[in-house]
C-alpha positions as semicolon CSV with decimal commas, in nm:
position;residue;x (nm);y (nm);z (nm)
1;M;20,739;15,957;16,685
2;K;20,574;15,831;16,367
3;L;20,421;15,490;16,341
4;I;20,473;15,300;16,014
5;L;20,170;15,092;15,934
6;L;20,243;14,803;15,702
7;T;19,941;14,712;15,502
8;K;19,901;14,389;15,311
9;R;19,983;14,575;14,990
10;S;20,295;14,726;15,146
11;L;20,417;14,387;15,262
12;I;20,368;14,240;14,914
13;T;20,556;14,532;14,755
14;L;20,837;14,500;15,006
15;G;20,859;14,126;14,947
16;L;20,878;14,171;14,572
17;S;21,154;14,430;14,613
18;V;21,358;14,186;14,823
19;I;21,307;13,905;14,569
20;V;21,410;14,131;14,278
21;G;21,718;14,244;14,470
22;V;21,821;13,889;14,558
23;T;21,760;13,771;14,199
24;A;21,969;14,057;14,057
25;A;22,251;13,976;14,298
26;T;22,234;13,607;14,205
27;V;22,248;13,689;13,832
28;A;22,541;13,923;13,890
29;I;22,730;13,657;14,087
30;T;22,650;13,387;13,829
31;S;22,761;13,613;13,543
32;T;23,083;13,688;13,726
33;V;23,151;13,318;13,780
34;K;23,090;13,247;13,410
35;A;23,319;13,532;13,312
36;V;23,592;13,393;13,535
37;Q;23,546;13,043;13,391
38;T;23,559;13,179;13,038
39;A;23,874;13,372;13,113
40;A;24,032;13,064;13,270
41;E;23,938;12,838;12,977
42;P;23,976;13,033;12,650
43;R;23,816;12,870;12,350
44;Q;24,053;12,679;12,126
45;I;23,994;12,762;11,758
46;P;24,110;12,542;11,465
47;V;24,273;12,690;11,155
48;Y;24,005;12,822;10,919
49;R;24,237;13,030;10,701
50;V;24,595;13,156;10,710
51;E;24,712;13,514;10,742
52;S;24,917;13,571;10,429
53;D;25,039;13,847;10,202
54;K;25,078;13,589;9,926
55;K;24,796;13,525;9,684
56;Q;24,768;13,158;9,771
57;V;24,463;12,936;9,823
58;A;24,424;12,569;9,916
59;I;24,159;12,328;9,790
60;S;24,056;12,034;10,008
61;F;23,831;11,730;9,973
62;D;23,672;11,524;10,248
63;A;23,633;11,152;10,175
64;A;23,413;10,954;10,410
65;W;23,192;10,727;10,198
66;G;23,202;10,630;9,829
67;N;23,494;10,655;9,586
68;E;23,313;10,678;9,252
69;Q;23,451;11,022;9,165
70;T;23,800;10,998;9,313
71;E;23,992;10,910;8,998
72;Q;23,796;11,167;8,798
73;L;23,887;11,439;9,048
74;L;24,253;11,334;9,040
75;D;24,253;11,352;8,658
76;I;24,105;11,702;8,666
77;L;24,363;11,818;8,921
78;D;24,642;11,672;8,704
79;E;24,503;11,832;8,389
80;H;24,512;12,174;8,556
81;K;24,847;12,108;8,726
82;V;24,700;12,154;9,073
83;K;24,746;11,956;9,394
84;A;24,488;11,931;9,672
85;T;24,456;11,799;10,026
86;F;24,232;11,496;10,081
87;F;24,103;11,435;10,435
88;L;24,032;11,062;10,464
89;V;23,827;10,867;10,717
90;G;23,993;10,547;10,838
91;K;23,697;10,336;10,727
92;W;23,731;10,485;10,378
93;V;24,101;10,397;10,384
94;D;24,007;10,038;10,472
95;D;23,754;10,016;10,188
96;F;23,955;10,188;9,915
97;P;24,329;10,133;9,974
98;D;24,414;10,164;9,605
99;D;24,252;10,508;9,595
100;V;24,455;10,615;9,896
101;K;24,774;10,514;9,717
102;S;24,657;10,686;9,399
103;I;24,585;11,014;9,579
104;A;24,938;11,012;9,718
105;A;25,096;10,897;9,391
106;H;24,941;11,194;9,211
107;G;25,128;11,426;9,448
108;N;24,835;11,527;9,664
109;D;24,853;11,549;10,042
110;I;24,650;11,326;10,273
111;G;24,500;11,450;10,597
112;N;24,322;11,268;10,879
113;H;23,941;11,286;10,908
114;S;23,908;11,042;11,205
115;D;23,873;10,665;11,193
116;T;23,495;10,620;11,203
117;H;23,358;10,978;11,154
118;P;23,192;11,032;11,496
119;H;23,094;11,356;11,666
120;L;23,416;11,380;11,865
121;P;23,300;11,618;12,142
122;E;23,052;11,346;12,242
123;V;23,300;11,057;12,273
124;G;23,559;11,193;12,518
125;K;23,933;11,249;12,514
126;D;24,055;10,887;12,507
127;K;23,824;10,791;12,219
128;T;23,911;11,107;12,027
129;Q;24,282;11,037;12,055
130;A;24,226;10,674;11,952
131;E;24,023;10,786;11,647
132;I;24,303;11,014;11,529
133;Q;24,584;10,767;11,592
134;A;24,403;10,475;11,426
135;C;24,347;10,674;11,106
136;N;24,706;10,800;11,108
137;E;24,837;10,445;11,131
138;K;24,623;10,324;10,841
139;I;24,736;10,608;10,615
140;Q;25,100;10,562;10,715
141;M;25,084;10,191;10,634
142;L;24,967;10,261;10,277
143;T;25,164;10,577;10,193
144;G;25,467;10,572;10,421
145;K;25,370;10,916;10,553
146;T;25,190;11,014;10,874
147;P;24,937;11,297;10,829
148;T;25,012;11,632;10,989
149;L;24,664;11,776;10,933
150;F;24,336;11,676;11,099
151;R;23,981;11,783;11,014
152;P;23,707;11,704;11,269
153;P;23,410;11,509;11,130
154;Y;23,112;11,737;11,063
155;G;23,339;12,031;11,151
156;D;23,238;11,951;11,511
157;Y;23,494;12,038;11,777
158;D;23,551;12,172;12,127
159;N;23,861;12,256;12,334
160;M;23,922;11,889;12,404
161;V;23,931;11,801;12,035
162;V;24,168;12,083;11,940
163;D;24,396;12,006;12,236
164;C;24,408;11,636;12,141
165;V;24,509;11,723;11,785
166;K;24,782;11,961;11,902
167;S;24,912;11,707;12,155
168;L;24,976;11,470;11,863
169;G;25,180;11,736;11,683
170;M;24,912;11,801;11,422
171;Y;24,718;12,103;11,294
172;C;24,341;12,108;11,344
173;V;24,208;12,244;11,013
174;Q;23,864;12,363;10,908
175;W;23,779;12,588;10,610
176;D;23,664;12,943;10,541
177;V;23,510;12,877;10,197
178;D;23,242;12,608;10,177
179;S;23,156;12,510;9,821
180;L;22,827;12,368;9,955
181;D;22,868;12,081;9,709
182;W;22,702;11,852;9,964
183;K;22,376;12,038;9,894
184;D;22,401;11,946;9,524
185;P;22,397;12,299;9,376
186;S;22,458;12,334;9,004
187;P;22,822;12,357;8,889
188;A;22,769;12,727;8,809
189;Q;22,624;12,796;9,154
190;M;22,907;12,610;9,321
191;T;23,169;12,798;9,123
192;K;23,014;13,135;9,209
193;T;22,995;13,044;9,579
194;V;23,368;12,969;9,591
195;L;23,488;13,258;9,376
196;D;23,279;13,513;9,566
197;K;23,441;13,417;9,898
198;V;23,797;13,311;9,824
199;R;24,080;13,541;9,940
200;D;24,447;13,527;10,043
201;G;24,506;13,226;10,268
202;S;24,164;13,068;10,209
203;I;24,093;12,697;10,252
204;V;23,817;12,565;10,025
205;L;23,599;12,271;10,133
206;M;23,474;12,018;9,879
207;H;23,383;11,648;9,889
208;N;23,489;11,356;9,674
209;G;23,138;11,213;9,663
210;A;22,918;11,517;9,594
211;K;22,705;11,498;9,279
212;N;22,830;11,801;9,082
213;T;23,181;11,846;9,220
214;P;23,366;11,700;8,917
215;A;23,168;11,922;8,680
216;A;23,234;12,231;8,891
217;L;23,601;12,170;8,971
218;P;23,755;12,288;8,638
219;G;23,569;12,621;8,655
220;I;23,661;12,667;9,021
221;I;24,029;12,605;8,951
222;E;24,041;12,835;8,650
223;G;23,836;13,101;8,829
224;I;24,074;13,098;9,127
225;K;24,372;13,129;8,894
226;D;24,205;13,409;8,698
227;K;24,174;13,603;9,024
228;G;24,552;13,584;9,053
229;F;24,576;13,310;9,316
230;E;24,820;13,021;9,323
231;I;24,663;12,694;9,440
232;V;24,881;12,515;9,696
233;L;24,854;12,234;9,950
234;I;24,725;12,330;10,295
235;K;25,055;12,221;10,451
236;D;25,237;12,463;10,221
237;L;24,990;12,740;10,300
238;I;25,071;12,712;10,672
239;P;25,402;12,882;10,761
240;E;25,649;12,717;10,996
241;G;25,681;12,841;11,353
242;E;25,479;12,904;11,666
243;Y;25,130;13,026;11,585
244;Y;24,793;13,119;11,727
245;T;24,445;13,144;11,578
246;D;24,224;13,446;11,637
247;V;23,850;13,433;11,706
248;Q;23,778;13,401;11,333
249;G;24,015;13,105;11,305
250;E;24,280;13,294;11,109
251;L;24,629;13,156;11,174
252;H;24,897;13,409;11,271
253;L;25,263;13,346;11,340
254;M;25,381;13,445;11,686
255;E;25,602;13,755;11,688
256;N;25,962;13,694;11,798
């Protein structure tokens, strides 16, 4: 019979082996739990672009603060015979009701951009729903139409936000082409940014209060047309029927 002598070094080595084994098991269990949670709660993705075999693109503007450029943008859109989607914050609607009416009167579509422009994932479900409904009511009072599109402030969303939007019978809409006008690039830089990225079913993001947007808009419109695209409203870009969005946020119709 052999005797096993455990030295101090052996005991330390054995102890470390046990700790490593327990840690590995804990990590494995934790990873499994996370995987199960992820599978049980799939991430809800808004619409970033639309799967389409048509050469169509939508231009959108977010309006949350000033209105100095609104009429100028509307005139440019009219001059080029193009309609766009304007996502309005409820506070902006309160401050500039005549501009809201003018946007609609020019044939553009109006979407909902929340009532007070908060980070919705931080305010909870009840507040999120109240933000959307309050803005909808303000727009409906001025235009006679209730928005069907919603864009989260700051592009900030989680499953709760997307679910709230869908529960109100609306589409949660982002963008796949950011003009970056909020960074005040030159009109030429802005135009190149958009034209380099635009493709079938794209949604372009711009703002009604960015410094160089009016100067860039004519070139963006003409450049999009020169690439063979028709510019349509977001609501007309989205086909009717049951849909899902993939991990890139591309909208696909459900197969029958």
